[in-house]
mmCIF file of C-alpha atoms in Angstrom:
data_model
loop_
_atom_site.group_PDB
_atom_site.id
_atom_site.type_symbol
_atom_site.label_atom_id
_atom_site.label_comp_id
_atom_site.label_asym_id
_atom_site.label_seq_id
_atom_site.Cartn_x
_atom_site.Cartn_y
_atom_site.Cartn_z
ATOM 1 C CA UNK H 464 33.035 9.032 28.314
ATOM 2 C CA UNK H 465 31.078 5.440 28.231
ATOM 3 C CA UNK H 466 27.872 7.129 29.032
ATOM 4 C CA UNK H 467 28.390 9.631 26.413
ATOM 5 C CA UNK H 468 28.964 7.122 23.997
ATOM 6 C CA UNK H 469 25.791 5.164 25.070
ATOM 7 C CA UNK H 470 23.619 8.527 25.106
ATOM 8 C CA UNK H 471 24.660 8.848 21.316
ATOM 9 C CA UNK H 472 24.040 5.396 20.328
ATOM 10 C CA UNK H 473 20.585 5.709 22.103
ATOM 11 C CA UNK H 474 19.746 9.142 20.461
ATOM 12 C CA UNK H 475 21.086 7.196 16.865
ATOM 13 C CA UNK H 476 18.772 4.636 17.569
ATOM 14 C CA UNK H 477 15.955 6.857 17.957
ATOM 15 C CA UNK H 478 16.744 8.729 14.868
ATOM 16 C CA UNK H 479 17.038 5.258 13.073
ATOM 17 C CA UNK H 480 13.922 4.198 14.240
ATOM 18 C CA UNK H 481 12.105 7.299 13.227
ATOM 19 C CA UNK H 482 13.681 7.078 9.786
ATOM 20 C CA UNK H 483 12.584 3.380 9.250
ATOM 21 C CA UNK H 484 8.953 4.342 10.411
ATOM 22 C CA UNK H 485 8.893 7.099 7.797
ATOM 23 C CA UNK H 486 10.196 4.937 4.845
ATOM 24 C CA UNK H 487 7.456 2.334 5.951
ATOM 25 C CA UNK H 488 4.767 4.808 5.780
ATOM 26 C CA UNK H 489 6.190 6.184 2.507
ATOM 27 C CA UNK H 490 6.129 2.554 1.013
ATOM 28 C CA UNK H 491 2.707 2.172 2.392
ATOM 29 C CA UNK H 492 1.254 5.541 0.696
ATOM 30 C CA UNK H 493 3.293 4.899 -2.538
ATOM 31 C CA UNK H 494 1.540 1.301 -2.755
ATOM 32 C CA UNK H 495 -1.851 2.558 -1.894
ATOM 33 C CA UNK H 496 -1.263 5.241 -4.808
ATOM 34 C CA UNK H 497 0.173 2.926 -7.324
ATOM 35 C CA UNK H 498 -2.995 0.488 -6.777
ATOM 36 C CA UNK H 499 -5.348 3.614 -7.040
ATOM 37 C CA UNK H 500 -3.637 4.609 -10.407
ATOM 38 C CA UNK H 501 -3.486 1.007 -11.579
ATOM 39 C CA UNK H 502 -7.378 0.324 -10.747
ATOM 40 C CA UNK H 503 -8.131 3.335 -12.725
ATOM 41 C CA UNK H 504 -6.169 2.118 -15.735
ATOM 42 C CA UNK H 505 -7.696 -1.262 -15.256
ATOM 43 C CA UNK H 506 -11.108 0.013 -15.444
ATOM 44 C CA UNK H 507 -10.305 1.987 -18.377
ATOM 45 C CA UNK H 508 -8.913 -0.899 -20.654
ATOM 46 C CA UNK H 509 -11.665 -3.303 -19.812
ATOM 47 C CA UNK H 510 -14.236 -0.787 -20.780
ATOM 48 C CA UNK H 511 -12.414 0.628 -23.658
ATOM 49 C CA UNK H 512 -9.874 -1.778 -25.166
ATOM 50 C CA UNK H 513 -11.087 -5.133 -23.827
ATOM 51 C CA UNK H 514 -7.817 -6.173 -22.914
ATOM 52 C CA UNK H 515 -7.436 -9.945 -21.746
ATOM 53 C CA UNK H 516 -6.785 -10.081 -17.891
ATOM 54 C CA UNK H 517 -3.199 -11.790 -18.146
ATOM 55 C CA UNK H 518 -2.145 -9.138 -20.487
ATOM 56 C CA UNK H 519 -3.730 -6.238 -18.741
ATOM 57 C CA UNK H 520 -2.091 -7.624 -15.459
ATOM 58 C CA UNK H 521 1.436 -7.521 -17.091
ATOM 59 C CA UNK H 522 0.774 -4.415 -18.249
ATOM 60 C CA UNK H 523 -0.301 -2.950 -14.744
ATOM 61 C CA UNK H 524 2.675 -4.664 -13.282
ATOM 62 C CA UNK H 525 5.195 -2.957 -15.615
ATOM 63 C CA UNK H 526 3.825 0.477 -14.599
ATOM 64 C CA UNK H 527 3.874 0.177 -10.836
ATOM 65 C CA UNK H 528 5.991 0.402 -8.052
ATOM 66 C CA UNK H 529 7.516 -2.771 -6.857
ATOM 67 C CA UNK H 530 4.864 -4.061 -4.354
ATOM 68 C CA UNK H 531 2.124 -3.388 -6.743
ATOM 69 C CA UNK H 532 4.252 -4.940 -9.640
ATOM 70 C CA UNK H 533 4.777 -8.091 -7.273
ATOM 71 C CA UNK H 534 1.110 -8.436 -6.779
ATOM 72 C CA UNK H 535 -0.353 -7.927 -10.604
ATOM 73 C CA UNK H 536 2.798 -10.202 -11.975
ATOM 74 C CA UNK H 537 1.860 -12.845 -9.438
ATOM 75 C CA UNK H 538 -1.741 -12.706 -10.365
ATOM 76 C CA UNK H 539 -0.894 -12.783 -14.185
ATOM 77 C CA UNK H 540 1.457 -15.932 -13.737
ATOM 78 C CA UNK H 541 -1.424 -17.715 -11.704
ATOM 79 C CA UNK H 542 -3.863 -16.913 -14.551
ATOM 80 C CA UNK H 543 -1.647 -18.063 -16.990
ATOM 81 C CA UNK H 544 -0.826 -21.416 -15.020
ATOM 82 C CA UNK H 545 -4.749 -22.112 -14.934
ATOM 83 C CA UNK H 546 -5.111 -21.107 -11.319
ATOM 84 C CA UNK H 547 -8.371 -19.680 -10.201
ATOM 85 C CA UNK H 548 -7.909 -15.822 -9.909
ATOM 86 C CA UNK H 549 -10.697 -15.637 -6.956
ATOM 87 C CA UNK H 550 -8.865 -17.829 -4.801
ATOM 88 C CA UNK H 551 -5.124 -16.472 -5.466
ATOM 89 C CA UNK H 552 -6.232 -12.755 -5.773
ATOM 90 C CA UNK H 553 -6.952 -12.432 -1.671
ATOM 91 C CA UNK H 554 -3.720 -14.472 -1.252
ATOM 92 C CA UNK H 555 -1.626 -12.330 -2.936
ATOM 93 C CA UNK H 556 -3.491 -8.990 -1.211
ATOM 94 C CA UNK H 557 -2.606 -10.420 2.026
ATOM 95 C CA UNK H 558 1.179 -9.497 1.404
ATOM 96 C CA UNK H 559 0.394 -5.815 0.518
ATOM 97 C CA UNK H 560 1.762 -3.189 2.752
ATOM 98 C CA UNK H 561 -1.412 -1.800 3.209
ATOM 99 C CA UNK H 562 -3.908 -1.101 6.223
ATOM 100 C CA UNK H 563 -6.453 -3.871 6.969
ATOM 101 C CA UNK H 564 -9.447 -2.180 5.218
ATOM 102 C CA UNK H 565 -7.541 -1.388 2.030
ATOM 103 C CA UNK H 566 -6.178 -5.266 1.890
ATOM 104 C CA UNK H 567 -9.875 -6.456 2.365
ATOM 105 C CA UNK H 568 -11.112 -3.929 -0.505
ATOM 106 C CA UNK H 569 -8.519 -5.209 -2.829
ATOM 107 C CA UNK H 570 -8.716 -8.893 -1.989
ATOM 108 C CA UNK H 571 -12.936 -8.575 -2.453
ATOM 109 C CA UNK H 572 -11.921 -7.530 -5.876
ATOM 110 C CA UNK H 573 -10.688 -10.717 -7.033
ATOM 111 C CA UNK H 574 -14.144 -12.464 -6.761
ATOM 112 C CA UNK H 575 -15.658 -9.789 -9.268
ATOM 113 C CA UNK H 576 -12.767 -10.131 -11.890
ATOM 114 C CA UNK H 577 -14.402 -13.286 -13.325
ATOM 115 C CA UNK H 578 -17.525 -11.603 -14.478
ATOM 116 C CA UNK H 579 -18.685 -9.620 -17.359
ATOM 117 C CA UNK H 580 -17.382 -6.402 -18.330
ATOM 118 C CA UNK H 581 -19.741 -4.255 -16.415
ATOM 119 C CA UNK H 582 -19.283 -6.171 -13.236
ATOM 120 C CA UNK H 583 -15.716 -5.911 -13.537
ATOM 121 C CA UNK H 584 -15.689 -2.331 -14.486
ATOM 122 C CA UNK H 585 -18.127 -1.644 -11.392
ATOM 123 C CA UNK H 586 -16.104 -3.787 -9.050
ATOM 124 C CA UNK H 587 -12.814 -1.955 -10.094
ATOM 125 C CA UNK H 588 -14.346 1.475 -9.860
ATOM 126 C CA UNK H 589 -15.958 0.657 -6.485
ATOM 127 C CA UNK H 590 -12.424 -0.362 -5.075
ATOM 128 C CA UNK H 591 -10.751 2.660 -6.881
ATOM 129 C CA UNK H 592 -13.392 4.755 -4.900
ATOM 130 C CA UNK H 593 -12.460 3.141 -1.784
ATOM 131 C CA UNK H 594 -8.898 3.336 -2.092
ATOM 132 C CA UNK H 595 -9.021 7.223 -3.167
ATOM 133 C CA UNK H 596 -11.002 7.746 -0.157
ATOM 134 C CA UNK H 597 -8.306 5.961 1.918
ATOM 135 C CA UNK H 598 -5.650 7.967 0.384
ATOM 136 C CA UNK H 599 -7.181 11.281 0.979
ATOM 137 C CA UNK H 600 -7.919 10.380 4.672
ATOM 138 C CA UNK H 601 -4.382 9.311 4.992
ATOM 139 C CA UNK H 602 -2.948 12.512 3.504
ATOM 140 C CA UNK H 603 -5.076 14.711 5.746
ATOM 141 C CA UNK H 604 -4.049 12.746 8.884
ATOM 142 C CA UNK H 605 -0.314 12.684 7.699
ATOM 143 C CA UNK H 606 1.198 15.784 9.140
ATOM 144 C CA UNK H 607 -0.533 15.139 12.759
ATOM 145 C CA UNK H 608 0.785 11.570 12.740
ATOM 146 C CA UNK H 609 4.334 12.675 11.759
ATOM 147 C CA UNK H 610 4.629 15.235 14.497
ATOM 148 C CA UNK H 611 3.217 12.656 16.940
ATOM 149 C CA UNK H 612 5.542 9.981 15.770
ATOM 150 C CA UNK H 613 8.549 12.208 15.684
ATOM 151 C CA UNK H 614 7.898 13.505 19.387
ATOM 152 C CA UNK H 615 7.303 9.902 20.655
ATOM 153 C CA UNK H 616 10.600 8.722 19.210
ATOM 154 C CA UNK H 617 12.798 11.472 20.529
ATOM 155 C CA UNK H 618 11.064 11.723 23.672
ATOM 156 C CA UNK H 619 11.495 8.260 24.437
ATOM 157 C CA UNK H 620 15.230 8.324 23.223
ATOM 158 C CA UNK H 621 15.604 11.415 25.608
ATOM 159 C CA UNK H 622 14.186 9.296 28.390
ATOM 160 C CA UNK H 623 16.569 6.479 27.896
ATOM 161 C CA UNK H 624 19.442 9.051 27.875
ATOM 162 C CA UNK H 625 18.405 10.478 31.060
ATOM 163 C CA UNK H 626 17.990 7.064 32.687
ATOM 164 C CA UNK H 627 21.360 6.504 31.446
ATOM 165 C CA UNK H 628 23.056 9.300 33.181
#
């Protein structure tokens, strides 16, 4: 009876670990798409409406998911408090749940946000293009990675059950 209970706990742990991993991947994907959408809107507002940066960052924060919203509202608050945006932007980007290449692309954008309209639009468009490529690559690899991760978690749990018995 004790071995059966232990086996159920191990299998439940494997299922829970897989669910947590799926949730983290979903969070990462949602954040990536939030930033992609936000940067596209940002380039449009800079080019067409010439919206001031703190107002634009607040506007972007209100229309994004939780991670992107925290990033943009943190940047807007830092600008309002007189902090240097190129210094605070990479610090905020480091906390994002993105892969290292996407984090570095977002972090590098902070230095270009102080330039003129054309420089800002080019930099934002370049980062949006980089994030779009990353999202496309991620979506292409997703089914294969999900199958592999599911097999890994369940075979690991099964191996532990076999060792328990």
